[in-house]
PDB file of C-alpha atoms in Angstrom:
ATOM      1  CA  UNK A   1      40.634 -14.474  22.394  1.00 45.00           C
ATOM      2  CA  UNK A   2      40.193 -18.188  23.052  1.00 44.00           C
ATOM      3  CA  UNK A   3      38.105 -18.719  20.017  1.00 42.00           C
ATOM      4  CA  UNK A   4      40.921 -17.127  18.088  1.00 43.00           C
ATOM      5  CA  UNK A   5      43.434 -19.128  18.979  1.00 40.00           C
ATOM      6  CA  UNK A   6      41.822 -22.297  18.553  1.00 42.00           C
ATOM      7  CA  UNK A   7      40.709 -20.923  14.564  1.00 40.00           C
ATOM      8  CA  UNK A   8      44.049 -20.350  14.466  1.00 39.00           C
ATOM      9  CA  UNK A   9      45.467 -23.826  14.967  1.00 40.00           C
ATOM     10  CA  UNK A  10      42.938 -25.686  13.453  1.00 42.00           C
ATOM     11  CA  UNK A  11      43.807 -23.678  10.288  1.00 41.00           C
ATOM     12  CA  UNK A  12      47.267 -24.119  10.228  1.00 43.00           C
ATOM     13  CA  UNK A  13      46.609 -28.082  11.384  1.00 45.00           C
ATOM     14  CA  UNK A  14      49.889 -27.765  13.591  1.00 47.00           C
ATOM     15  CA  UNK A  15      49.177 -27.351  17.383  1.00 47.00           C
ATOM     16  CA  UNK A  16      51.862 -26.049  19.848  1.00 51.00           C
ATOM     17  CA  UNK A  17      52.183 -29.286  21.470  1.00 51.00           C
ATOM     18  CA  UNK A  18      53.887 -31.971  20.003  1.00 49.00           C
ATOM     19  CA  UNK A  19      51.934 -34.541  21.615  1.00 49.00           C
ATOM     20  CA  UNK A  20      48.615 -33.875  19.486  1.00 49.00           C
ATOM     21  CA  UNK A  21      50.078 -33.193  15.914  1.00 49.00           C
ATOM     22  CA  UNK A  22      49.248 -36.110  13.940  1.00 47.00           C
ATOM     23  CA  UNK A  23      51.704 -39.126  13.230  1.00 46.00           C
ATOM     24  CA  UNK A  24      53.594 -38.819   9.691  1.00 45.00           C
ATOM     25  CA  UNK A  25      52.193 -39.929   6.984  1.00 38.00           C
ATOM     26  CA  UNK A  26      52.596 -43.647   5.728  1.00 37.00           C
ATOM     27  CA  UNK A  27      52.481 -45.526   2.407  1.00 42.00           C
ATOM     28  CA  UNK A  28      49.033 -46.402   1.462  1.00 43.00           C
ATOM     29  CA  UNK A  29      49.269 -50.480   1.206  1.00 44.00           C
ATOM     30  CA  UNK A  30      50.922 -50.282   5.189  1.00 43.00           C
ATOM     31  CA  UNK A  31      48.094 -48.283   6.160  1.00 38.00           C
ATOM     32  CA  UNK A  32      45.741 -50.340   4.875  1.00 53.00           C
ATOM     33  CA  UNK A  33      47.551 -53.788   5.964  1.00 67.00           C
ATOM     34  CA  UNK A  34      48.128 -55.656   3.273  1.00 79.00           C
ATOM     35  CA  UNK A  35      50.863 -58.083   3.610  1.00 84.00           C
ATOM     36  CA  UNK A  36      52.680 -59.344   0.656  1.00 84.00           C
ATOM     37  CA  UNK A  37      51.092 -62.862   0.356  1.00 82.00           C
ATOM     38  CA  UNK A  38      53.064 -66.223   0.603  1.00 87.00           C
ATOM     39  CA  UNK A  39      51.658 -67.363  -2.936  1.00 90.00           C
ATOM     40  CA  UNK A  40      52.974 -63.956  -4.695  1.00 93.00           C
ATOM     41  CA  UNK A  41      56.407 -65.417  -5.703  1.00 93.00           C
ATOM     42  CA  UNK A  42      55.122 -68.412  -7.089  1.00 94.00           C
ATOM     43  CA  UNK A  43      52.284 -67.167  -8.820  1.00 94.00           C
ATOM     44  CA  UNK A  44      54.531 -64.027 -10.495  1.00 94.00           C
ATOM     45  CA  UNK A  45      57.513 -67.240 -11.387  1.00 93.00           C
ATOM     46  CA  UNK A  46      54.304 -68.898 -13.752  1.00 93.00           C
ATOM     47  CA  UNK A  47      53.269 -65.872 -15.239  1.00 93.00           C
ATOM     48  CA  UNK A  48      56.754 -64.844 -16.077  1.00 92.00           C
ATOM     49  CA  UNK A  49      57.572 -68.159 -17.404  1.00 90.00           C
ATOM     50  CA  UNK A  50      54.091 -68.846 -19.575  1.00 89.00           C
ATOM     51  CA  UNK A  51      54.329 -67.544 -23.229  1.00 87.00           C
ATOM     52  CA  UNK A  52      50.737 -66.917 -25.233  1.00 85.00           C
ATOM     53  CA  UNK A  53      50.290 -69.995 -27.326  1.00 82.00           C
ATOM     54  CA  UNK A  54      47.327 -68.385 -28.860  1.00 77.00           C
ATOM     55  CA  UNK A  55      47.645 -66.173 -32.098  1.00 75.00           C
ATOM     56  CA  UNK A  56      44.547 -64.034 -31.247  1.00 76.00           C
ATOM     57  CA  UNK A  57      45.549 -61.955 -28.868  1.00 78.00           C
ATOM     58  CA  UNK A  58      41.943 -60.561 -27.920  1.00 77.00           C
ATOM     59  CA  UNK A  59      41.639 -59.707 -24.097  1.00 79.00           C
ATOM     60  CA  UNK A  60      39.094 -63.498 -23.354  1.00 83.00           C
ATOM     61  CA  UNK A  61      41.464 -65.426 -25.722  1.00 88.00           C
ATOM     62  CA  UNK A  62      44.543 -64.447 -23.066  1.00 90.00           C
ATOM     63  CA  UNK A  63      42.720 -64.716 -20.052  1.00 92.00           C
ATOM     64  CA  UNK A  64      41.283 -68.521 -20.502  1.00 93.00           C
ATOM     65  CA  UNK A  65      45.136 -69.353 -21.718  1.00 93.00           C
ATOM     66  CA  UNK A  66      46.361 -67.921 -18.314  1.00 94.00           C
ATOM     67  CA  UNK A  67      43.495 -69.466 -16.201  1.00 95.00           C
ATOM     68  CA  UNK A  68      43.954 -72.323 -17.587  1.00 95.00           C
ATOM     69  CA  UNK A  69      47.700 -72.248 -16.985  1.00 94.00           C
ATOM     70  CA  UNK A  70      46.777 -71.038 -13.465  1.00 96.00           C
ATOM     71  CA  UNK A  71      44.658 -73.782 -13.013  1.00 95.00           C
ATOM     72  CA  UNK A  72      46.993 -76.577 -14.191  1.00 95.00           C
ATOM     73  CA  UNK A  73      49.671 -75.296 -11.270  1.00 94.00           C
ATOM     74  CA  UNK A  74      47.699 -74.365  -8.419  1.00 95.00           C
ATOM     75  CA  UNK A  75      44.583 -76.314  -8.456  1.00 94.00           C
ATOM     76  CA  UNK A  76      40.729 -74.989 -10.495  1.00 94.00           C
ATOM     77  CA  UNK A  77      39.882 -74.376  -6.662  1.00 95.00           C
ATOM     78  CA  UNK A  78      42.192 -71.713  -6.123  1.00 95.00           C
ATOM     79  CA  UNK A  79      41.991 -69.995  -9.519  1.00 96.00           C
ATOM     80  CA  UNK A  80      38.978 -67.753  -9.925  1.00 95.00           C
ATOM     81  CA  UNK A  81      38.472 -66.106 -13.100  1.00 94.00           C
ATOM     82  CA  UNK A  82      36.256 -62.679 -13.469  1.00 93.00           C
ATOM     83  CA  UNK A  83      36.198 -62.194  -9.236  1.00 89.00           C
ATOM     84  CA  UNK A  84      34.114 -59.279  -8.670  1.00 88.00           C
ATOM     85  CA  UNK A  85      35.838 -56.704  -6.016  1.00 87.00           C
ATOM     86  CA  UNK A  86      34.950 -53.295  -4.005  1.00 84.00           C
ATOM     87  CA  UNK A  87      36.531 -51.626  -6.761  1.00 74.00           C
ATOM     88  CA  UNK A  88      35.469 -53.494 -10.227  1.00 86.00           C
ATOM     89  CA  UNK A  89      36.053 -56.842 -11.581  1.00 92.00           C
ATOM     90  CA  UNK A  90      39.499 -58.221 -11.617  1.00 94.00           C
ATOM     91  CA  UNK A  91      40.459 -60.939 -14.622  1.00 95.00           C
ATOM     92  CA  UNK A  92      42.019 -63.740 -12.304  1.00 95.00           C
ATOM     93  CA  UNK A  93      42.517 -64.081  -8.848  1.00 95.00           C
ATOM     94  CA  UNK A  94      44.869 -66.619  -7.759  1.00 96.00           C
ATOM     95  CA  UNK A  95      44.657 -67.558  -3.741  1.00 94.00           C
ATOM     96  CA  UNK A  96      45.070 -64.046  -2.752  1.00 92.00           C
ATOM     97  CA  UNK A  97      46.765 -62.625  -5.569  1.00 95.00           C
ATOM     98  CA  UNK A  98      45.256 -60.359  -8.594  1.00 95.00           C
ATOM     99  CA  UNK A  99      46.211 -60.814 -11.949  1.00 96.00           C
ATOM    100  CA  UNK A 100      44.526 -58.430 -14.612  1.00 95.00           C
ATOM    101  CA  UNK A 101      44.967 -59.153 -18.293  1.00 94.00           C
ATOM    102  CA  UNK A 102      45.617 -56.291 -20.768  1.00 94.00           C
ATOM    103  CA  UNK A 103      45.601 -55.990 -24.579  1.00 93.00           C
ATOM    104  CA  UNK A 104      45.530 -52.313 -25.606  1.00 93.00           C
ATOM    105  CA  UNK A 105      45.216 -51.456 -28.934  1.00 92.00           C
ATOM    106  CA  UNK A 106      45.914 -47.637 -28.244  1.00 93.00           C
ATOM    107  CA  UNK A 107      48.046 -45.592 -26.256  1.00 93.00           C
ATOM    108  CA  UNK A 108      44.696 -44.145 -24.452  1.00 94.00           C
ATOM    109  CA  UNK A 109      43.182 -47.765 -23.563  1.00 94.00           C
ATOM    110  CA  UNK A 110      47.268 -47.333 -21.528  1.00 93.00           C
ATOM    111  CA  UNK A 111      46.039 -44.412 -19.805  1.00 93.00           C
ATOM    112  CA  UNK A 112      43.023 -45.865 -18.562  1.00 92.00           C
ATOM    113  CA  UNK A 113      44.972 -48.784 -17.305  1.00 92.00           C
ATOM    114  CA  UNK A 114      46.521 -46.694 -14.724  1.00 91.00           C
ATOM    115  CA  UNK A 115      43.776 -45.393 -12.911  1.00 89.00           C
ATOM    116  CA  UNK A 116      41.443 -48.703 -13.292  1.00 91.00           C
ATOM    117  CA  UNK A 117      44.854 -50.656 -11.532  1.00 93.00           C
ATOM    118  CA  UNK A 118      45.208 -48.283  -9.093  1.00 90.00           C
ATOM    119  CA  UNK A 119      41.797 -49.228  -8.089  1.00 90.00           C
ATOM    120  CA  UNK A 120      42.463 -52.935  -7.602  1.00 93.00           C
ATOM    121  CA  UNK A 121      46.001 -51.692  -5.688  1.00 92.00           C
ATOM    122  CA  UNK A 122      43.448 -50.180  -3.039  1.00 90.00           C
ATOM    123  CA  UNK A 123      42.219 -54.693  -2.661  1.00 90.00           C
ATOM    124  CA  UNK A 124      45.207 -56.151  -3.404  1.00 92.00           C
ATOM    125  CA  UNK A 125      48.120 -54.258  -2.136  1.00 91.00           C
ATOM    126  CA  UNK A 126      51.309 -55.454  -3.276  1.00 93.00           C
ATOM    127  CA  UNK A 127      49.631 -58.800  -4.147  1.00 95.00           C
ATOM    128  CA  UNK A 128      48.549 -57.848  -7.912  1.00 95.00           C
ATOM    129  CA  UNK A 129      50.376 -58.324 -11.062  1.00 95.00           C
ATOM    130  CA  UNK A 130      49.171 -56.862 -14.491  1.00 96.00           C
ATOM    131  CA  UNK A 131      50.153 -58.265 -17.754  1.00 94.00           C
ATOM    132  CA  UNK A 132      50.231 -56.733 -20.994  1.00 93.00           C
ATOM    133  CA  UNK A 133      49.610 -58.139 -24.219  1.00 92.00           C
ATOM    134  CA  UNK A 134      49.659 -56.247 -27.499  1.00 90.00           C
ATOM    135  CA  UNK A 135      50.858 -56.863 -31.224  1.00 87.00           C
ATOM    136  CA  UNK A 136      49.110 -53.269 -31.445  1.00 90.00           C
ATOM    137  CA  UNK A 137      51.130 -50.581 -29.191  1.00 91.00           C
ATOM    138  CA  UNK A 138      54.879 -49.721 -29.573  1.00 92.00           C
ATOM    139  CA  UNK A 139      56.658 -51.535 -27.377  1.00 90.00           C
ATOM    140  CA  UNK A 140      57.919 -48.299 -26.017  1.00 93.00           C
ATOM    141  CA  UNK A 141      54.472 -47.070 -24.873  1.00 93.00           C
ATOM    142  CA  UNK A 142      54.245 -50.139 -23.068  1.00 93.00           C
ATOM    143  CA  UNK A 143      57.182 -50.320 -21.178  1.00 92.00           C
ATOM    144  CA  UNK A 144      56.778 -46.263 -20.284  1.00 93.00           C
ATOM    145  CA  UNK A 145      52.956 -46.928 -18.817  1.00 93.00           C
ATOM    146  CA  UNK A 146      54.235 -50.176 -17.085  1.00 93.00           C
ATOM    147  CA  UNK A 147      57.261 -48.614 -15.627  1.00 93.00           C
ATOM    148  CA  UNK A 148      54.116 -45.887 -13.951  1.00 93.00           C
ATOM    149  CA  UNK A 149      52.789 -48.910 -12.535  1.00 94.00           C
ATOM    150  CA  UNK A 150      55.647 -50.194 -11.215  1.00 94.00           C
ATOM    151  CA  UNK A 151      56.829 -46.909  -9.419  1.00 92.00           C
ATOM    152  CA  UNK A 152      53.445 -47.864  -7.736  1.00 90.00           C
ATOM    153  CA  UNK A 153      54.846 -50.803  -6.410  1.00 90.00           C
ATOM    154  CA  UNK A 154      52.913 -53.257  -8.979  1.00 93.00           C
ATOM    155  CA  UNK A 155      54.396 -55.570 -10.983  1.00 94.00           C
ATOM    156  CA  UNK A 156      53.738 -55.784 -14.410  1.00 95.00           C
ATOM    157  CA  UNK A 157      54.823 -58.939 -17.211  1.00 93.00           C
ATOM    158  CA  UNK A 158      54.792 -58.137 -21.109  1.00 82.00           C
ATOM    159  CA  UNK A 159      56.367 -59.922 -23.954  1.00 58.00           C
ATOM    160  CA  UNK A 160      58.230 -56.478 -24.165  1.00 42.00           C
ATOM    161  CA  UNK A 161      60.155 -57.683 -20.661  1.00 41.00           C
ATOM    162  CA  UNK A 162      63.855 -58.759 -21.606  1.00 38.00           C
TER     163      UNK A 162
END
C-alpha cells in the first residue's frame, strides 16, 4: 500500500501537503538573475539614434559601422566585437550589454533569428538588443519577427521603427 501511494504522488507531482509542492513557476531571466544593467539605456539611446552611413548593407559592413560608433561613445575598451559566449558568438558586446547585427535577405534567415536570439537571451537577459538591417525583406516581415522578439522581452532597432 505504501509503495502505491507514493507512485501515486510522484505521478501526479502534487503531494497532499502544501508544504512540499514546489514554488510557482517564475520568468526565466529572474530565475536565472540577470539584472537589467546600468549601461542598457544608454547603449539602446546610441543605437536608436545611429543611422547606417554605409550603402552596403552586408552583415561585417554594419557591424564595424556600429562598433565603431560604439567605440567612439563608450571607450574601444568597453566595446568588444565578435565575443564568443556559452551559447555562440554574439556581434558586439558593449560593457554588459549584447548587441547582434542582422541583415536577412529572406523571410527564413527571420526564422532562424528567433531561436539563435533566444540563445543569447539565456547570457544576456534583458541586457541584449538586436538590430535589423535589410533593403531585402518587406518591412512587414520584419516588424512581425521583431515584434516575436520583443514579446520575449528583447528589444529590437530597424530602420522599419517609426
Amino acid at each position: 500500500k505504501l509503495r502505491r501511494a507514493v507512485i501515486t504522488r510522484l505521478g501526479t507531482g502534487a503531494s497532499e501537503n502544501p508544504k512540499h509542492d514546489p514554488p510557482p513557476a517564475r520568468p526565466a531571466m529572474e530565475r536565472a538573475g540577470i539584472a537589467k544593467s546600468e549601461h542598457l539605456d544608454d547603449v539602446l539611446d546610441v543605437l536608436r539614434d545611429y543611422r547606417i552611413q554605409s550603402a552596403d548593407k552586408s552583415s561585417g559592413i554594419v557591424e564595424l559601422e556600429i562598433a565603431l560608433c560604439l567605440s567612439q561613445r563608450f571607450g574601444r575598451k568597453n566595446v568588444k566585437s565578435q565575443q564568443n559566449i556559452r551559447r555562440g558568438r554574439i556581434d558586439i558586446e558593449v560593457f554588459d550589454v549584447g548587441v547582434e547585427i542582422k541583415t536577412p535577405t529572406s523571410v527564413g534567415e527571420l526564422q532562424r533569428m528567433i531561436g539563435q536570439v533566444h540563445g543569447y537571451q539565456k547570457t544576456y537577459g534583458p541586457n541584449l538588443a538586436v538590430i535589423i538591417v535589410s533593403d531585402v525583406v518587406p518591412e512587414k516581415d520584419i516588424r512581425e519577427y521583431a515584434a516575436d522578439l520583443e514579446e520575449r522581452g528583447i528589444c529590437v532597432i530597424s530602420p522599419a521603427d517609426p
